[in-house]
Coordinates of C-alpha atoms in Angstrom, one line a residue:
M45 CA 13.5 -62.7 -72.1
K46 CA 13.4 -65.8 -70.0
V47 CA 9.7 -66.6 -69.7
K48 CA 8.6 -70.0 -68.5
R49 CA 5.2 -71.7 -68.8
I50 CA 4.9 -74.3 -66.2
F51 CA 2.3 -77.0 -65.7
A52 CA 1.9 -78.8 -62.3
P53 CA -0.8 -80.8 -60.5
D54 CA -1.2 -78.0 -57.9
M55 CA 0.0 -74.5 -57.0
R56 CA 2.5 -75.7 -54.4
Q57 CA 4.4 -77.8 -56.9
A58 CA 4.1 -75.1 -59.5
M59 CA 5.7 -72.5 -57.1
R60 CA 8.4 -75.0 -56.3
R61 CA 9.3 -75.5 -60.0
V62 CA 9.2 -71.7 -60.5
R63 CA 11.8 -71.2 -57.8
E64 CA 13.9 -74.1 -59.1
E65 CA 13.9 -73.1 -62.8
I66 CA 13.9 -69.3 -62.6
G67 CA 15.0 -68.4 -59.1
A68 CA 13.8 -66.7 -55.9
D69 CA 13.3 -63.4 -57.8
A70 CA 10.8 -64.9 -60.2
V71 CA 7.7 -62.9 -61.0
I72 CA 4.3 -64.5 -61.7
I73 CA 2.9 -63.1 -64.9
S74 CA -0.3 -65.2 -64.9
N75 CA -1.7 -68.4 -63.4
H76 CA -5.0 -70.3 -63.9
R77 CA -6.4 -73.7 -63.7
V78 CA -6.2 -76.1 -66.6
A79 CA -7.2 -79.7 -67.2
G80 CA -5.1 -81.8 -64.8
G81 CA -3.7 -79.0 -62.7
V82 CA -2.6 -75.4 -63.0
E83 CA -0.6 -73.3 -65.5
V84 CA 1.8 -70.7 -64.3
V85 CA 3.6 -68.2 -66.6
A86 CA 6.7 -66.6 -64.9
A87 CA 9.8 -64.7 -65.7
R88 CA 12.7 -63.0 -63.9
E89 CA 11.9 -59.7 -62.4
E90 CA 14.3 -57.6 -64.6
D91 CA 13.0 -59.3 -67.8
Y92 CA 9.4 -58.8 -66.6
E93 CA 9.9 -55.1 -66.0
Q94 CA 11.7 -54.6 -69.4
A95 CA 8.9 -56.5 -71.2
Q96 CA 6.2 -54.5 -69.5
A97 CA 7.8 -51.2 -70.2
E98 CA 8.2 -52.1 -73.9
M99 CA 4.7 -53.3 -74.1
L100 CA 3.2 -50.3 -72.5
R101 CA 5.3 -47.9 -74.6
S102 CA 4.1 -49.7 -77.7
K103 CA 0.5 -49.6 -76.7
S104 CA 0.8 -46.0 -75.7
R105 CA 2.1 -45.0 -79.1
A106 CA -0.6 -47.0 -80.8
V107 CA -3.3 -45.5 -78.6
R108 CA -2.1 -41.9 -79.2
E109 CA -2.2 -42.5 -83.0
E110 CA -5.5 -44.4 -83.0
K111 CA -7.6 -42.9 -80.1
A112 CA -7.5 -39.3 -81.2
A113 CA -10.6 -39.9 -83.3
V114 CA -11.9 -43.1 -81.8
P115 CA -14.4 -43.1 -78.9
R116 CA -13.1 -44.3 -75.6
A117 CA -15.4 -47.3 -75.5
Q118 CA -14.2 -48.5 -78.8
S119 CA -10.5 -48.0 -77.8
R120 CA -11.1 -50.1 -74.7
R121 CA -12.4 -52.9 -76.9
S122 CA -9.2 -52.7 -79.0
D123 CA -7.0 -53.7 -76.1
P124 CA -8.2 -57.3 -75.4
D125 CA -5.0 -58.1 -73.4
L126 CA -5.7 -55.6 -70.7
A127 CA -9.4 -56.5 -70.6
E128 CA -8.5 -60.1 -70.3
E129 CA -6.0 -59.4 -67.5
L130 CA -8.6 -57.4 -65.7
K131 CA -11.0 -60.3 -65.9
R132 CA -8.4 -62.7 -64.6
V133 CA -7.7 -60.3 -61.6
E134 CA -11.5 -60.1 -60.9
R135 CA -11.7 -63.9 -60.9
K136 CA -8.8 -64.1 -58.5
I137 CA -10.5 -61.6 -56.2
S138 CA -13.6 -63.6 -56.2
E139 CA -11.7 -66.8 -55.4
A140 CA -9.8 -65.0 -52.6
R141 CA -13.0 -63.6 -51.2
R142 CA -14.6 -67.0 -51.1
A143 CA -11.4 -68.4 -49.4
V144 CA -11.5 -65.6 -46.8
E145 CA -15.2 -66.0 -46.0
Q146 CA -14.9 -69.8 -45.7
P147 CA -14.2 -70.8 -42.0
I148 CA -10.9 -72.5 -41.3
P149 CA -11.5 -75.6 -39.3
V150 CA -9.4 -76.3 -36.2
L151 CA -8.0 -79.8 -36.8
D152 CA -6.7 -82.2 -34.2
H153 CA -3.0 -81.7 -33.4
T154 CA -2.2 -85.2 -34.3
Q155 CA -3.1 -84.4 -37.9
N156 CA -1.4 -81.9 -40.3
K157 CA -2.7 -78.3 -40.4
Q158 CA -5.1 -77.5 -43.2
I159 CA -2.6 -74.9 -44.5
D160 CA 0.9 -75.7 -43.3
D161 CA 4.0 -73.6 -43.2
E162 CA 4.8 -74.5 -46.8
D163 CA 1.4 -73.2 -47.9
D164 CA 2.1 -70.0 -46.0
E165 CA 5.3 -69.7 -47.9
E166 CA 3.5 -70.1 -51.3
L167 CA 0.9 -67.5 -50.3
R168 CA 3.7 -65.1 -49.4
F169 CA 5.5 -65.9 -52.7
I170 CA 2.3 -65.1 -54.7
L171 CA 1.7 -62.0 -52.7
S172 CA 5.3 -60.8 -53.3
S173 CA 5.0 -61.5 -57.0
L174 CA 1.8 -59.5 -57.2
K175 CA 3.4 -56.6 -55.3
T176 CA 6.4 -56.7 -57.7
Q177 CA 4.0 -56.6 -60.7
D178 CA 2.2 -53.7 -59.1
D179 CA 5.3 -51.7 -58.5
A180 CA 6.6 -52.5 -62.0
R181 CA 3.4 -51.3 -63.6
S182 CA 3.6 -48.1 -61.5
R183 CA 7.2 -47.4 -62.5
V184 CA 6.5 -48.2 -66.2
V185 CA 3.4 -46.0 -66.3
S186 CA 5.3 -43.1 -64.6
K187 CA 8.3 -43.4 -67.0
D188 CA 6.0 -43.7 -70.0
S189 CA 3.9 -40.7 -69.0
F190 CA 7.1 -38.6 -68.7
A191 CA 8.5 -39.8 -72.0
S192 CA 5.2 -39.3 -73.8
D193 CA 5.2 -35.5 -73.1
D194 CA 7.2 -34.9 -76.3
W195 CA 6.1 -31.3 -77.3
S196 CA 8.0 -31.6 -80.6
D197 CA 5.2 -33.8 -81.9
A198 CA 2.8 -30.9 -81.5
P199 CA -0.2 -33.2 -81.2
P200 CA -3.6 -31.7 -81.8
P201 CA -5.7 -30.7 -78.8
A202 CA -7.9 -33.8 -79.0
A203 CA -4.9 -36.0 -79.0
R204 CA -3.3 -34.1 -76.1
N205 CA -6.5 -34.6 -74.1
V206 CA -6.3 -38.3 -74.8
R207 CA -2.7 -38.4 -73.7
Q208 CA -3.4 -36.6 -70.4
S209 CA -6.0 -39.3 -69.5
P210 CA -5.6 -42.3 -71.8
P211 CA -8.0 -45.2 -71.6
E212 CA -5.2 -47.7 -70.9
D213 CA -4.1 -45.6 -67.9
D214 CA -7.6 -45.9 -66.5
L215 CA -7.5 -49.6 -67.0
I216 CA -4.1 -49.8 -65.3
R217 CA -5.3 -47.8 -62.3
V218 CA -8.3 -50.1 -62.1
M219 CA -6.0 -53.1 -62.2
Q220 CA -3.8 -51.6 -59.6
Q221 CA -6.7 -51.1 -57.3
E222 CA -7.9 -54.6 -57.9
I223 CA -4.4 -56.0 -57.3
H224 CA -4.2 -53.9 -54.0
Q225 CA -7.5 -55.3 -53.0
L226 CA -6.4 -58.9 -53.8
R227 CA -3.2 -58.3 -51.9
S228 CA -5.1 -57.1 -48.8
M229 CA -7.4 -60.1 -48.9
M230 CA -4.5 -62.5 -49.3
Q231 CA -2.7 -60.9 -46.3
E232 CA -5.9 -61.3 -44.3
Q233 CA -6.0 -65.0 -45.3
I234 CA -2.3 -65.4 -44.3
V235 CA -3.1 -63.8 -40.9
R236 CA -6.0 -66.2 -40.3
V237 CA -3.9 -69.2 -41.2
Q238 CA -1.1 -68.1 -38.8
E239 CA -3.5 -67.5 -35.8
P240 CA -2.7 -70.1 -33.1
P241 CA -5.3 -72.9 -32.7
V242 CA -7.4 -73.3 -29.6
R243 CA -5.1 -76.1 -28.3
S244 CA -1.4 -75.6 -28.5
K245 CA 0.5 -77.9 -30.9
P246 CA 2.7 -80.3 -29.0
A247 CA 6.4 -79.6 -29.3
Q248 CA 8.1 -81.8 -31.8
Y249 CA 10.3 -84.4 -30.1
Q250 CA 14.0 -83.7 -30.5
P251 CA 16.4 -86.5 -29.6
P252 CA 18.7 -85.5 -26.7
T253 CA 22.2 -84.5 -27.6
M254 CA 25.3 -86.1 -26.0
V255 CA 25.6 -83.1 -23.6
I256 CA 22.0 -83.5 -22.5
R257 CA 22.4 -87.2 -22.0
E258 CA 25.5 -86.7 -19.9
T259 CA 23.8 -84.0 -17.8
E260 CA 20.9 -86.4 -17.2
A261 CA 23.2 -89.1 -16.1
R262 CA 25.0 -86.9 -13.6
L263 CA 21.7 -85.7 -12.2
Q264 CA 20.4 -89.2 -11.9
Q265 CA 23.6 -90.2 -10.1
M266 CA 22.7 -87.6 -7.4
G267 CA 19.5 -89.6 -6.8
L268 CA 17.1 -87.1 -8.3
S269 CA 13.7 -88.4 -9.5
A270 CA 13.2 -88.9 -13.3
R271 CA 10.5 -86.2 -13.4
L272 CA 12.8 -83.6 -11.7
V273 CA 15.7 -84.6 -14.0
Q274 CA 13.5 -84.0 -17.1
Q275 CA 12.4 -80.6 -15.8
L276 CA 16.0 -79.5 -15.2
V277 CA 17.3 -80.5 -18.6
S278 CA 14.2 -79.4 -20.6
S279 CA 15.5 -75.8 -21.3
I280 CA 19.2 -76.5 -21.7
E281 CA 20.4 -75.2 -25.0
S282 CA 21.8 -77.9 -27.3
D283 CA 24.9 -75.8 -28.2
L284 CA 26.2 -75.5 -24.6
S285 CA 29.3 -77.2 -23.5
E286 CA 29.1 -80.1 -21.1
E287 CA 30.2 -77.9 -18.1
D288 CA 28.0 -75.0 -19.0
A289 CA 25.0 -77.4 -19.3
W290 CA 25.9 -78.9 -15.9
R291 CA 26.1 -75.5 -14.2
N292 CA 22.8 -74.5 -15.9
A293 CA 21.1 -77.6 -14.5
L294 CA 22.5 -77.1 -11.0
G295 CA 21.4 -73.5 -11.0
R296 CA 17.8 -74.5 -12.0
F297 CA 17.9 -77.2 -9.3
A298 CA 18.9 -74.7 -6.7
D299 CA 16.2 -72.3 -7.7
A300 CA 13.6 -75.1 -7.4
I301 CA 14.4 -76.1 -3.8
P302 CA 12.1 -74.4 -1.3
V303 CA 13.8 -73.2 1.9
V304 CA 12.7 -71.2 5.0
G305 CA 16.0 -69.3 4.7
E306 CA 16.1 -68.1 8.3
E307 CA 16.3 -69.3 11.9
F308 CA 12.9 -70.9 12.3
I309 CA 12.9 -71.0 16.1
E310 CA 13.6 -67.2 16.3
R311 CA 9.9 -66.8 15.5
G312 CA 9.0 -68.4 18.8
G313 CA 5.7 -70.2 19.4
M314 CA 5.0 -73.9 19.9
V315 CA 6.8 -76.2 17.4
A316 CA 6.2 -79.9 17.1
F317 CA 8.6 -82.3 15.4
V318 CA 7.0 -85.3 13.7
G319 CA 8.3 -88.2 11.6
A320 CA 9.2 -91.9 11.6
T321 CA 11.0 -93.6 14.4
G322 CA 14.7 -93.2 14.4
V323 CA 15.0 -90.2 12.0
G324 CA 16.6 -88.0 14.7
K325 CA 13.7 -85.9 16.1
T326 CA 14.9 -85.9 19.7
T327 CA 18.5 -85.1 18.8
T328 CA 17.4 -82.3 16.5
I329 CA 15.3 -80.8 19.4
G330 CA 18.4 -81.0 21.7
K331 CA 20.5 -79.1 19.2
L332 CA 17.9 -76.4 18.7
A333 CA 17.3 -76.1 22.5
A334 CA 21.1 -75.7 23.1
R335 CA 21.4 -73.1 20.4
Y336 CA 18.4 -71.1 21.8
V337 CA 19.8 -71.3 25.4
L338 CA 23.2 -70.0 24.2
Q339 CA 21.5 -67.0 22.6
H340 CA 18.5 -66.2 24.8
G341 CA 19.0 -68.1 28.1
S342 CA 16.8 -71.0 29.4
S343 CA 14.0 -69.0 31.2
S344 CA 11.8 -68.6 28.0
L345 CA 12.2 -72.2 26.7
A346 CA 10.4 -75.4 27.6
L347 CA 10.4 -79.0 26.2
V348 CA 7.5 -81.3 25.8
T349 CA 7.3 -85.0 24.8
T350 CA 4.2 -86.9 23.7
D351 CA 6.1 -90.2 23.4
C352 CA 4.7 -92.1 26.4
F353 CA 4.1 -95.3 24.4
R354 CA 7.7 -96.7 24.8
I355 CA 9.4 -97.5 28.0
A356 CA 11.9 -94.7 29.0
A357 CA 11.3 -93.0 25.6
H358 CA 11.3 -89.5 27.2
E359 CA 14.5 -90.0 29.3
Q360 CA 16.8 -88.6 26.5
L361 CA 14.7 -85.4 26.4
K362 CA 14.8 -85.1 30.2
T363 CA 18.6 -85.4 30.1
F364 CA 18.7 -82.4 27.7
G365 CA 16.4 -80.5 30.1
R366 CA 18.7 -81.1 33.1
I367 CA 21.8 -80.1 31.2
L368 CA 20.2 -76.9 29.8
D369 CA 18.2 -76.1 32.9
V370 CA 15.0 -76.3 30.9
P371 CA 11.7 -77.7 32.2
V372 CA 10.4 -80.9 30.5
R373 CA 6.8 -81.8 30.4
V374 CA 5.4 -85.3 29.6
V375 CA 2.0 -85.8 27.9
D376 CA 0.3 -89.0 29.3
E377 CA -3.1 -90.3 30.3
N378 CA -3.2 -87.9 33.3
H379 CA -2.0 -84.8 31.4
S380 CA -3.4 -84.1 28.0
L381 CA -1.4 -82.1 25.4
E382 CA -3.9 -79.2 25.7
E383 CA -3.4 -79.0 29.5
V384 CA 0.4 -79.2 29.2
L385 CA 0.6 -76.5 26.5
L386 CA -1.8 -74.2 28.5
S387 CA 0.6 -74.5 31.5
L388 CA 3.5 -73.3 29.3
R389 CA 1.8 -70.3 27.7
G390 CA 4.3 -68.0 29.3
K391 CA 7.2 -69.5 27.5
R392 CA 8.5 -67.8 24.3
L393 CA 9.5 -71.1 22.7
V394 CA 8.1 -74.6 23.3
L395 CA 9.7 -77.6 21.4
I396 CA 7.5 -80.7 21.2
D397 CA 8.9 -84.2 20.7
T398 CA 6.6 -86.9 19.3
A399 CA 6.6 -90.6 18.9
G400 CA 7.3 -92.1 15.5
M401 CA 4.1 -93.9 14.7
N402 CA 2.2 -95.2 11.7
T403 CA -1.3 -93.8 11.3
R404 CA -2.6 -97.3 10.5
D405 CA -1.7 -98.2 14.1
L406 CA -4.1 -97.4 17.0
M407 CA -1.4 -95.4 18.9
G408 CA -0.5 -93.5 15.7
K409 CA -4.2 -92.5 15.1
T410 CA -4.4 -91.5 18.8
Q411 CA -1.4 -89.1 18.4
M412 CA -2.8 -87.6 15.2
E413 CA -6.2 -87.0 16.9
M414 CA -4.3 -85.4 19.8
F415 CA -2.8 -82.7 17.6
S416 CA -6.1 -82.0 15.8
S417 CA -7.9 -81.5 19.1
V418 CA -5.6 -78.9 20.5
S419 CA -7.0 -75.3 20.4
M420 CA -3.6 -73.6 20.5
R421 CA -1.6 -73.0 17.3
I422 CA 1.2 -75.5 16.8
K423 CA 3.7 -75.4 14.0
K424 CA 4.7 -78.8 12.6
L425 CA 8.1 -79.7 11.2
L426 CA 8.4 -83.0 9.4
V427 CA 11.8 -84.7 10.1
F428 CA 13.3 -86.7 7.1
S429 CA 16.4 -88.9 7.3
C430 CA 18.5 -88.5 4.2
S431 CA 19.6 -92.1 4.6
S432 CA 16.0 -93.4 4.1
Q433 CA 14.9 -94.9 0.8
R434 CA 12.7 -93.0 -1.6
Q435 CA 9.6 -95.1 -0.8
L436 CA 9.9 -94.6 2.9
L437 CA 10.3 -90.8 2.5
R438 CA 7.2 -90.6 0.4
S439 CA 5.1 -92.8 2.7
T440 CA 6.2 -90.7 5.7
Y441 CA 5.1 -87.5 3.9
E442 CA 1.7 -89.1 3.0
I443 CA 1.2 -90.1 6.7
Y444 CA 1.9 -86.6 8.2
K445 CA 0.7 -84.3 5.4
E446 CA -2.8 -84.2 7.1
L447 CA -1.2 -82.1 9.9
N448 CA -0.7 -79.1 7.6
L449 CA 3.1 -79.2 7.8
N450 CA 4.9 -75.8 7.9
A451 CA 8.4 -77.0 7.0
C452 CA 10.8 -80.0 7.3
V453 CA 14.2 -80.9 8.6
L454 CA 16.7 -83.1 6.7
T455 CA 18.8 -85.2 9.1
K456 CA 21.8 -87.6 8.9
M457 CA 23.1 -86.1 5.7
D458 CA 26.6 -87.3 6.8
E459 CA 25.3 -90.9 6.8
S460 CA 23.6 -90.8 3.4
G461 CA 24.9 -92.1 0.2
S462 CA 22.5 -89.9 -1.8
V463 CA 20.7 -86.7 -0.9
G464 CA 18.7 -86.5 -4.2
E465 CA 15.8 -88.6 -3.0
A466 CA 14.9 -86.2 -0.1
L467 CA 15.5 -83.1 -2.2
S468 CA 13.3 -84.5 -5.1
L469 CA 10.5 -85.0 -2.6
V470 CA 10.6 -81.5 -1.1
V471 CA 10.8 -80.0 -4.6
E472 CA 7.8 -82.0 -5.8
K473 CA 5.7 -81.2 -2.7
Q474 CA 7.1 -77.7 -2.2
L475 CA 7.7 -78.3 1.5
P476 CA 10.3 -75.7 2.7
I477 CA 13.4 -77.0 4.4
A478 CA 14.2 -75.3 7.7
Y479 CA 17.3 -77.1 8.9
V480 CA 19.9 -79.6 7.9
T481 CA 21.9 -81.8 10.3
D482 CA 25.0 -83.7 9.4
G483 CA 26.4 -85.1 12.7
Q484 CA 25.8 -85.8 16.4
K485 CA 27.6 -82.8 17.8
I486 CA 25.3 -80.5 19.9
P487 CA 24.6 -77.8 18.8
D488 CA 27.2 -77.6 16.0
D489 CA 26.0 -80.1 13.5
L490 CA 22.8 -78.2 12.6
I491 CA 22.6 -75.4 10.1
V492 CA 19.8 -73.2 8.5
A493 CA 19.0 -74.6 5.1
Q494 CA 20.3 -72.7 2.1
R495 CA 19.6 -73.6 -1.6
R496 CA 23.1 -73.6 -3.0
D497 CA 24.6 -75.2 0.0
L498 CA 22.1 -78.1 -0.4
V499 CA 23.0 -78.5 -4.0
S500 CA 26.7 -78.5 -3.2
R501 CA 26.2 -81.1 -0.5
A502 CA 24.2 -83.3 -2.9
V503 CA 27.0 -83.1 -5.5
V504 CA 29.7 -83.9 -3.0
V505 CA 27.8 -86.9 -1.6
S506 CA 27.2 -88.1 -5.1
Q507 CA 30.9 -87.8 -6.0
R508 CA 31.9 -89.5 -2.8
Q509 CA 29.6 -92.4 -3.4
S510 CA 30.8 -92.7 -7.0
S511 CA 34.4 -92.8 -5.8
D512 CA 33.6 -95.4 -3.2
D513 CA 31.8 -97.6 -5.8
E514 CA 34.7 -97.5 -8.2
S515 CA 37.2 -98.5 -5.4
D516 CA 35.0 -101.4 -4.4
P517 CA 36.5 -104.7 -5.7
V518 CA 33.1 -106.1 -6.4
F519 CA 32.3 -103.0 -8.4
R520 CA 35.5 -103.3 -10.4
A521 CA 35.0 -107.0 -11.0
G522 CA 31.5 -106.3 -12.4

């Protein structure tokens, strides 16, 4: 029989040595504290069962011969091993009860847990060992009881009564109950250890794989912000191929882009286009007006301009009005925006052109106050130029966000070397995209924004820019 007596400074190291020297199927026969650490006696499961069976059969025969005429109390004293085992079990139960009743402190996540995963493993190992001992005892007792019913011995009635309910069987039942109680308490302790803390443990940092780094590089080449890139690659599985990871990131990117998804002007109402100077507000209004006239006629459409600060600033809009046979109204010192809009209440759609101003300028503040003073409901569309730099896009949004923007329009996509800056901003601010323009043709170069079309355009623009850079002699020389 392969029995090992192992000494170690603590139970964790003792359990590790048991597994190393005996194996994963080791059974703990006993364990207790000694000077300088703990002592563990262990054996292989099959050896343990064989030894237990032999021991119980020997004790059963001795008890049958001796206990026929000896009082039960005296027979119990004659079996010191079982009594000592019961005492050890009782001590374990007391220790486990104190451990269960003791509160488990919630430590800071920068420190190690009080009982880590390896401790849980040791608890489960002890619990499994106790269960194995319990099952082994039950099997041995059952076999021994069956074997002991040998009627050829013809024992006397007193001895037969002792065999039907021997004292050691009572002790074994008590020990089994105690072991079951100990097992339940240890299971409760394991559950308490495994309960999640009040604050979630930060995820362990995993260095990015080559596939993740390559995907990040391609997303950054599209002009996406660092925050958005990290969000897109955060859930990519490390075992994906490069192309699968790329498609996964683009799919997540498409899902993150907010769009209106339908013809915005079909809703009717009064729609104002705001944004910086030169982003294409007036041209966008001309495209939308032409599209509307082609579908519904010119009788229910009107155009309004509030740009009376620059000389001949409203001439382009009046030209559109003459071509489309649509009335054009100008807001100036004699006609307020409120008055002009009241005069156009009968129109189904009113498109309002505005001046590109900075709110820090006096004229810019005047225009912002003009919109806030109107009693009629006006929808506001912020016009972004995709050719603008990231900082200009963000400052434009910060200027006009006080108007409670409804959506935005991305213009000059055909002139941009990167669409990612504008798309990163709308994803971050969750400002829906209504339209995209990519040329000067009226009304052709204007489409309703769609998620996957926007992603495709961003990829194409990025690839085209990369190809242009590689063909540049300066780029090749560098």
